[in-house]
Coordinates of C-alpha atoms in Angstrom, one line a residue:
X424 CA 8.7 -10.1 6.0
X425 CA 8.1 -6.7 7.6
X426 CA 8.3 -5.1 4.1
X427 CA 5.9 -7.7 2.7
X428 CA 3.4 -7.1 5.5
X429 CA 3.7 -3.3 5.0
X430 CA 3.0 -3.7 1.3
X431 CA -0.1 -5.9 2.1
X432 CA -1.4 -3.4 4.6
X433 CA -0.8 -0.5 2.2
X434 CA -2.6 -2.5 -0.5
X435 CA -5.6 -3.1 1.7
X436 CA -5.7 0.5 2.9
X437 CA -5.3 1.6 -0.7
X438 CA -8.9 0.7 -1.3
X439 CA -10.1 3.1 1.4
X440 CA -7.3 5.7 1.3
X441 CA -6.8 5.6 -2.5
X442 CA -5.8 9.2 -2.9
X443 CA -3.0 8.8 -0.3
X444 CA -1.8 5.3 -1.2
X445 CA -2.1 5.5 -5.0
X446 CA 1.4 7.0 -5.3
X447 CA 3.0 4.9 -2.6
X448 CA 1.4 1.5 -3.2
X449 CA 2.5 1.3 -6.9
X450 CA 6.2 1.9 -6.3
X451 CA 6.0 -0.6 -3.4
X452 CA 4.8 -3.3 -5.8

């Protein structure tokens, strides 16, 4: 569950911190 929450948070932050999360959010999915 912790991983799932982390992915959801990363996905939400990805909209604001796109340059930072672009590379980390995709592999997480």
